[in-house]
Amino acid sequence: GNDTYPESLPGEMPPLGAEAWVVPVLFALIGVVGVGANALVIYVSNKFNELKTATNRYIVGLAVVDLAFLFVCAPFTASLFATTSWALGKSMCKFIFYFMQVTVQAMCVTRCALTLDRYFAVVHPISSINYRSPRFAVTVCALIWIVALLMSAPLAANLDLHQTEWHGTQTYCMERWDSHAGQITYWITVVLLTYVLPLAIGIRSCIAVVEKLWGRNAVDPNIGPQIRNRILIKRRKVCLMVITMVVIFAICWLPTQVLLLWQEDFPFTLVTFSWKIAALILTYLQSAISPIVYIAFGHTFRRKLKQAFLRMFR
């Protein structure tokens, strides 16, 4: 808003703060790391048959969403801080912000599906075997995209260009809902389905996995100490991976969810503007961190990654 910047002469370009270059630079760094890491996950997972498991199909599905989010959405989001007026027209206004919402919803729900896959693999390995095939995982990922495309349609329908006079005529891509109650209902539904519910499922899955792997009689007491230690180390990694995934999701998306719900009487100050920037950076940062987490915890994946590099530079 006008309160964020000092006054300038009428007709001049509105002044830009440090965010005009800091945010694009940060997004560029996150984008390079994230696009590279996610592309690597997709390439290695599809190259080796050993990695074509149900779990890795979900990881690839998430990497595809993260890649789309970083590759398509990040440049446009960064450009919003480097310019003061929307110059891409009404069609791009609707498409870009619609696609952002689609990828965000697909990302959150796919992450939830991956957590559930780990839960069933550990807690119900026998009864869930028919639902843990690679084909089933691909079908679930495809259905998630379809649901995300449909759920985001109301946002696209209510996006429009808005012009205002501030240091000349400025054009903004904004939500223009006919019903304020409809807007509030939509965003509450989105937050519940793409953050609160996945987080609740993730926390419950974490508790169940830890109880299963670390409870009494989790490891046969008659097993020798060396094998027992090997099993415990492997299980510790599974627990840490599930917990890490849920914690990263909770932290990186919480500020954005608060901002989505706090649209009524939102105070536009330098502090809240900085908060918005930090919230956006966290959401994009998560898409760069996720593949690194899978690489760090996946022993088989790291081994195959090394093989791929050796073949590439042989």
Coordinates of C-alpha atoms in Angstrom, one line a residue:
G1 CA 0.0 0.0 0.0
N2 CA 0.9 3.7 -0.1
D3 CA 2.0 3.7 3.5
T4 CA 4.9 1.4 2.8
Y5 CA 6.8 3.8 0.6
P6 CA 7.7 7.5 0.8
E7 CA 5.8 10.0 -1.3
S8 CA 7.1 10.9 -4.8
L9 CA 5.9 13.4 -7.4
P10 CA 2.6 12.7 -9.2
G11 CA 3.0 10.7 -12.4
E12 CA 6.4 9.2 -11.3
M13 CA 7.0 5.5 -11.0
P14 CA 6.1 4.4 -7.5
P15 CA 9.3 3.9 -5.4
L16 CA 10.6 0.4 -4.9
G17 CA 12.3 -0.8 -1.8
A18 CA 15.1 -3.3 -1.3
E19 CA 12.6 -6.2 -1.9
A20 CA 12.6 -5.3 -5.6
W21 CA 16.0 -7.0 -5.9
V22 CA 16.3 -9.1 -2.7
V23 CA 13.2 -11.2 -3.4
P24 CA 14.0 -12.0 -7.0
V25 CA 17.6 -12.9 -6.1
L26 CA 16.4 -15.2 -3.3
F27 CA 13.8 -16.8 -5.5
A28 CA 16.4 -17.3 -8.2
L29 CA 18.7 -19.2 -5.7
I30 CA 15.8 -21.3 -4.4
G31 CA 14.6 -22.0 -8.0
V32 CA 18.1 -23.2 -9.2
V33 CA 18.5 -25.5 -6.2
G34 CA 14.9 -26.7 -6.3
V35 CA 14.6 -27.3 -10.0
G36 CA 17.9 -29.1 -10.1
A37 CA 17.1 -31.3 -7.1
N38 CA 13.6 -32.2 -8.2
A39 CA 14.7 -32.9 -11.8
L40 CA 17.4 -35.2 -10.3
V41 CA 14.8 -37.1 -8.3
I42 CA 12.6 -37.6 -11.3
Y43 CA 15.5 -38.7 -13.6
V44 CA 17.1 -41.2 -11.2
S45 CA 13.7 -42.6 -10.0
N46 CA 12.6 -43.3 -13.6
K47 CA 16.0 -44.7 -14.7
F48 CA 16.3 -47.6 -12.3
N49 CA 13.7 -50.4 -12.0
E50 CA 14.7 -50.9 -8.4
L51 CA 13.3 -47.4 -7.6
K52 CA 10.0 -47.8 -9.3
T53 CA 8.1 -48.6 -6.1
A54 CA 4.8 -47.1 -4.8
T55 CA 6.6 -44.8 -2.4
N56 CA 9.0 -43.5 -5.1
R57 CA 6.0 -42.9 -7.5
Y58 CA 4.6 -40.6 -4.8
I59 CA 8.0 -38.9 -4.5
V60 CA 8.2 -38.5 -8.3
G61 CA 4.6 -37.1 -8.3
L62 CA 5.6 -34.6 -5.6
A63 CA 8.8 -33.7 -7.5
V64 CA 6.7 -33.0 -10.6
V65 CA 4.4 -30.7 -8.6
D66 CA 7.4 -29.0 -7.0
L67 CA 9.1 -28.5 -10.3
A68 CA 6.0 -26.9 -11.8
F69 CA 5.6 -24.7 -8.8
L70 CA 9.2 -23.5 -8.9
F71 CA 9.6 -23.3 -12.7
V72 CA 6.3 -21.6 -13.6
C73 CA 5.2 -19.8 -10.4
A74 CA 8.4 -18.6 -8.8
P75 CA 9.5 -16.2 -11.7
F76 CA 6.1 -14.5 -11.8
T77 CA 5.9 -14.2 -8.0
A78 CA 9.4 -12.6 -7.9
S79 CA 8.4 -10.2 -10.7
L80 CA 5.5 -8.9 -8.5
F81 CA 8.2 -7.4 -6.2
A82 CA 10.3 -6.0 -9.0
T83 CA 7.4 -4.1 -10.6
T84 CA 4.5 -2.0 -9.3
S85 CA 1.9 -2.7 -12.0
W86 CA 0.5 -5.8 -13.7
A87 CA 1.4 -5.7 -17.4
L88 CA 0.5 -9.2 -18.6
G89 CA -3.2 -8.7 -19.2
K90 CA -6.4 -10.3 -17.9
S91 CA -5.9 -13.8 -19.3
M92 CA -2.4 -14.2 -17.7
C93 CA -3.7 -12.8 -14.5
K94 CA -6.3 -15.6 -14.3
F95 CA -4.0 -18.3 -15.6
I96 CA -0.9 -17.6 -13.5
F97 CA -2.7 -17.3 -10.1
Y98 CA -5.0 -20.2 -10.9
F99 CA -2.0 -22.4 -11.8
M100 CA -0.3 -21.3 -8.6
Q101 CA -3.3 -22.4 -6.6
V102 CA -3.5 -25.7 -8.5
T103 CA 0.1 -26.6 -7.8
V104 CA -0.1 -25.6 -4.1
Q105 CA -3.2 -27.8 -3.6
A106 CA -1.7 -30.7 -5.5
M107 CA 1.6 -30.3 -3.6
C108 CA -0.1 -30.4 -0.1
V109 CA -2.3 -33.3 -0.9
T110 CA 0.4 -35.4 -2.6
R111 CA 2.6 -34.8 0.4
C112 CA -0.2 -36.2 2.5
A113 CA -0.6 -39.2 0.2
L114 CA 3.2 -39.9 0.6
T115 CA 2.9 -39.7 4.4
L116 CA -0.1 -42.1 4.3
D117 CA 1.9 -44.5 2.1
R118 CA 4.7 -44.6 4.7
Y119 CA 2.1 -45.1 7.4
F120 CA 0.5 -48.1 5.7
A121 CA 3.9 -49.6 4.7
V122 CA 5.0 -49.6 8.4
V123 CA 1.7 -50.1 10.4
H124 CA -0.4 -52.2 7.9
P125 CA 2.2 -53.8 5.5
I126 CA 0.1 -56.9 4.7
S127 CA -3.5 -55.6 4.5
S128 CA -2.4 -52.5 2.4
I129 CA -0.3 -54.4 -0.1
N130 CA -2.9 -54.2 -2.9
Y131 CA -3.1 -50.4 -2.5
R132 CA 0.6 -49.8 -2.5
S133 CA 1.5 -50.7 -6.1
P134 CA 3.2 -48.2 -8.4
R135 CA 0.2 -48.1 -10.7
F136 CA -2.1 -47.3 -7.8
A137 CA 0.3 -44.5 -6.7
V138 CA 0.3 -43.0 -10.2
T139 CA -3.5 -43.1 -10.3
V140 CA -3.7 -41.3 -6.9
C141 CA -1.3 -38.6 -8.1
A142 CA -3.3 -38.1 -11.3
L143 CA -6.6 -37.9 -9.3
I144 CA -5.0 -35.3 -7.0
W145 CA -4.2 -33.1 -10.0
I146 CA -7.8 -33.4 -11.3
V147 CA -9.3 -32.5 -7.9
A148 CA -6.8 -29.5 -7.6
L149 CA -7.8 -28.3 -11.0
L150 CA -11.5 -28.3 -10.1
M151 CA -11.0 -26.9 -6.6
S152 CA -9.0 -23.9 -7.9
A153 CA -11.6 -23.0 -10.5
P154 CA -13.5 -20.6 -8.2
L155 CA -10.4 -18.6 -7.8
A156 CA -9.8 -18.3 -11.5
A157 CA -13.5 -17.2 -12.0
N158 CA -13.0 -14.4 -9.4
L159 CA -9.7 -13.0 -10.5
D160 CA -9.7 -9.7 -12.4
L161 CA -7.7 -6.6 -13.2
H162 CA -8.1 -3.6 -10.9
Q163 CA -6.8 -0.1 -11.6
T164 CA -6.1 2.5 -9.0
E165 CA -4.4 5.9 -9.0
W166 CA -1.1 5.9 -7.1
H167 CA 1.8 7.8 -8.7
G168 CA -0.2 7.4 -12.0
T169 CA -2.5 4.6 -13.0
Q170 CA -1.5 1.2 -11.5
T171 CA -3.0 -2.1 -12.6
Y172 CA -3.2 -5.0 -10.2
C173 CA -4.3 -8.7 -10.5
M174 CA -6.7 -9.2 -7.7
E175 CA -9.6 -11.3 -6.4
R176 CA -13.0 -9.7 -7.1
W177 CA -15.7 -11.8 -5.5
D178 CA -19.4 -11.0 -5.8
S179 CA -20.0 -12.4 -2.4
H180 CA -17.6 -11.7 0.5
A181 CA -19.1 -14.7 2.4
G182 CA -18.3 -16.8 -0.6
Q183 CA -14.7 -15.7 -0.6
I184 CA -14.3 -16.4 3.1
T185 CA -16.0 -19.8 2.7
Y186 CA -13.7 -20.7 -0.2
W187 CA -10.5 -19.9 1.6
I188 CA -11.5 -21.6 4.9
T189 CA -12.3 -24.7 2.8
V190 CA -9.0 -24.6 1.1
V191 CA -7.1 -24.1 4.3
L192 CA -8.9 -27.0 6.0
L193 CA -8.5 -29.4 3.0
T194 CA -4.9 -28.5 2.1
Y195 CA -3.3 -27.7 5.4
V196 CA -5.3 -28.6 8.5
L197 CA -6.4 -32.1 7.4
P198 CA -3.1 -33.1 5.8
L199 CA -1.2 -31.9 8.9
A200 CA -3.6 -33.8 11.2
I201 CA -3.1 -36.9 9.1
G202 CA 0.6 -36.4 9.1
I203 CA 0.8 -36.0 12.9
R204 CA -1.3 -39.1 13.5
S205 CA 0.8 -41.1 11.0
C206 CA 4.0 -40.0 12.8
I207 CA 2.6 -41.2 16.1
A208 CA 1.5 -44.5 14.7
V209 CA 4.8 -45.1 12.9
V210 CA 6.9 -44.3 16.0
E211 CA 4.7 -46.5 18.2
K212 CA 5.0 -49.4 15.7
L213 CA 8.8 -49.1 15.2
W214 CA 9.8 -48.2 18.8
G215 CA 7.1 -49.9 20.9
R216 CA 7.5 -53.1 22.9
N217 CA 8.3 -56.2 20.9
A218 CA 9.1 -54.0 17.9
V219 CA 12.2 -56.1 17.4
D220 CA 12.5 -59.8 18.2
P221 CA 14.6 -60.0 21.4
N222 CA 16.1 -63.3 20.1
I223 CA 17.8 -61.6 17.2
G224 CA 21.6 -61.1 17.4
P225 CA 22.9 -57.7 18.5
Q226 CA 24.4 -56.8 15.1
I227 CA 21.3 -57.5 13.1
R228 CA 19.2 -55.8 15.8
N229 CA 21.3 -52.6 15.6
R230 CA 21.0 -52.7 11.8
I231 CA 17.2 -53.0 12.1
L232 CA 17.0 -50.2 14.7
I233 CA 19.1 -47.8 12.5
K234 CA 16.9 -48.5 9.5
R235 CA 13.8 -47.9 11.5
R236 CA 15.2 -44.7 13.1
K237 CA 15.7 -43.3 9.5
V238 CA 12.1 -44.1 8.6
C239 CA 10.8 -42.4 11.7
L240 CA 13.0 -39.4 11.2
M241 CA 12.0 -39.1 7.5
V242 CA 8.3 -39.1 8.3
I243 CA 8.7 -36.7 11.2
T244 CA 10.9 -34.4 9.1
M245 CA 8.4 -34.3 6.3
V246 CA 5.6 -33.3 8.6
V247 CA 7.6 -30.7 10.5
I248 CA 8.8 -29.0 7.2
F249 CA 5.2 -29.0 5.9
A250 CA 3.8 -27.5 9.1
I251 CA 6.5 -24.7 9.4
C252 CA 6.7 -23.7 5.8
W253 CA 3.0 -23.4 5.1
L254 CA 1.7 -22.1 8.5
P255 CA 2.4 -18.3 7.8
T256 CA 0.7 -18.5 4.4
Q257 CA -2.4 -20.2 5.8
V258 CA -2.7 -17.5 8.4
L259 CA -2.4 -14.8 5.7
L260 CA -5.1 -16.5 3.6
L261 CA -7.5 -16.4 6.5
W262 CA -6.5 -12.9 7.7
Q263 CA -7.9 -11.0 4.8
E264 CA -10.5 -9.0 6.8
D265 CA -9.0 -5.7 8.1
F266 CA -5.5 -6.9 7.3
P267 CA -3.0 -4.1 8.5
F268 CA -0.8 -3.1 5.5
T269 CA 2.4 -2.0 7.2
L270 CA 6.1 -2.5 6.6
V271 CA 6.1 -5.3 9.2
T272 CA 3.2 -7.2 7.7
F273 CA 4.7 -6.7 4.2
S274 CA 7.9 -8.3 5.4
W275 CA 5.9 -11.1 6.9
K276 CA 4.2 -11.7 3.5
I277 CA 7.6 -11.9 1.8
A278 CA 8.9 -14.3 4.5
A279 CA 5.8 -16.5 4.1
L280 CA 6.2 -16.7 0.3
I281 CA 9.9 -17.5 0.6
L282 CA 9.1 -20.4 3.0
T283 CA 6.5 -21.9 0.7
Y284 CA 9.0 -21.9 -2.2
L285 CA 11.8 -23.1 0.0
Q286 CA 9.9 -26.2 0.9
S287 CA 9.8 -27.2 -2.7
A288 CA 13.6 -27.0 -2.8
I289 CA 14.1 -28.8 0.5
S290 CA 11.8 -31.8 -0.1
P291 CA 13.9 -33.6 -2.7
I292 CA 17.0 -33.0 -0.5
V293 CA 15.2 -34.7 2.4
Y294 CA 14.4 -37.8 0.2
I295 CA 18.0 -38.0 -1.0
A296 CA 19.3 -37.7 2.5
F297 CA 17.2 -40.4 3.9
G298 CA 17.1 -42.7 0.9
H299 CA 20.1 -45.1 1.0
T300 CA 19.0 -46.9 -2.2
F301 CA 18.3 -43.6 -4.0
R302 CA 21.8 -42.3 -3.1
R303 CA 23.4 -45.5 -4.3
K304 CA 21.5 -45.2 -7.6
L305 CA 22.3 -41.5 -7.9
K306 CA 26.0 -42.3 -7.6
Q307 CA 25.6 -45.0 -10.3
A308 CA 23.9 -42.5 -12.6
F309 CA 26.6 -39.9 -12.2
L310 CA 29.4 -42.5 -12.8
R311 CA 27.6 -43.6 -16.0
M312 CA 27.1 -40.0 -17.1
F313 CA 30.8 -39.0 -16.7
R314 CA 32.3 -42.4 -17.7

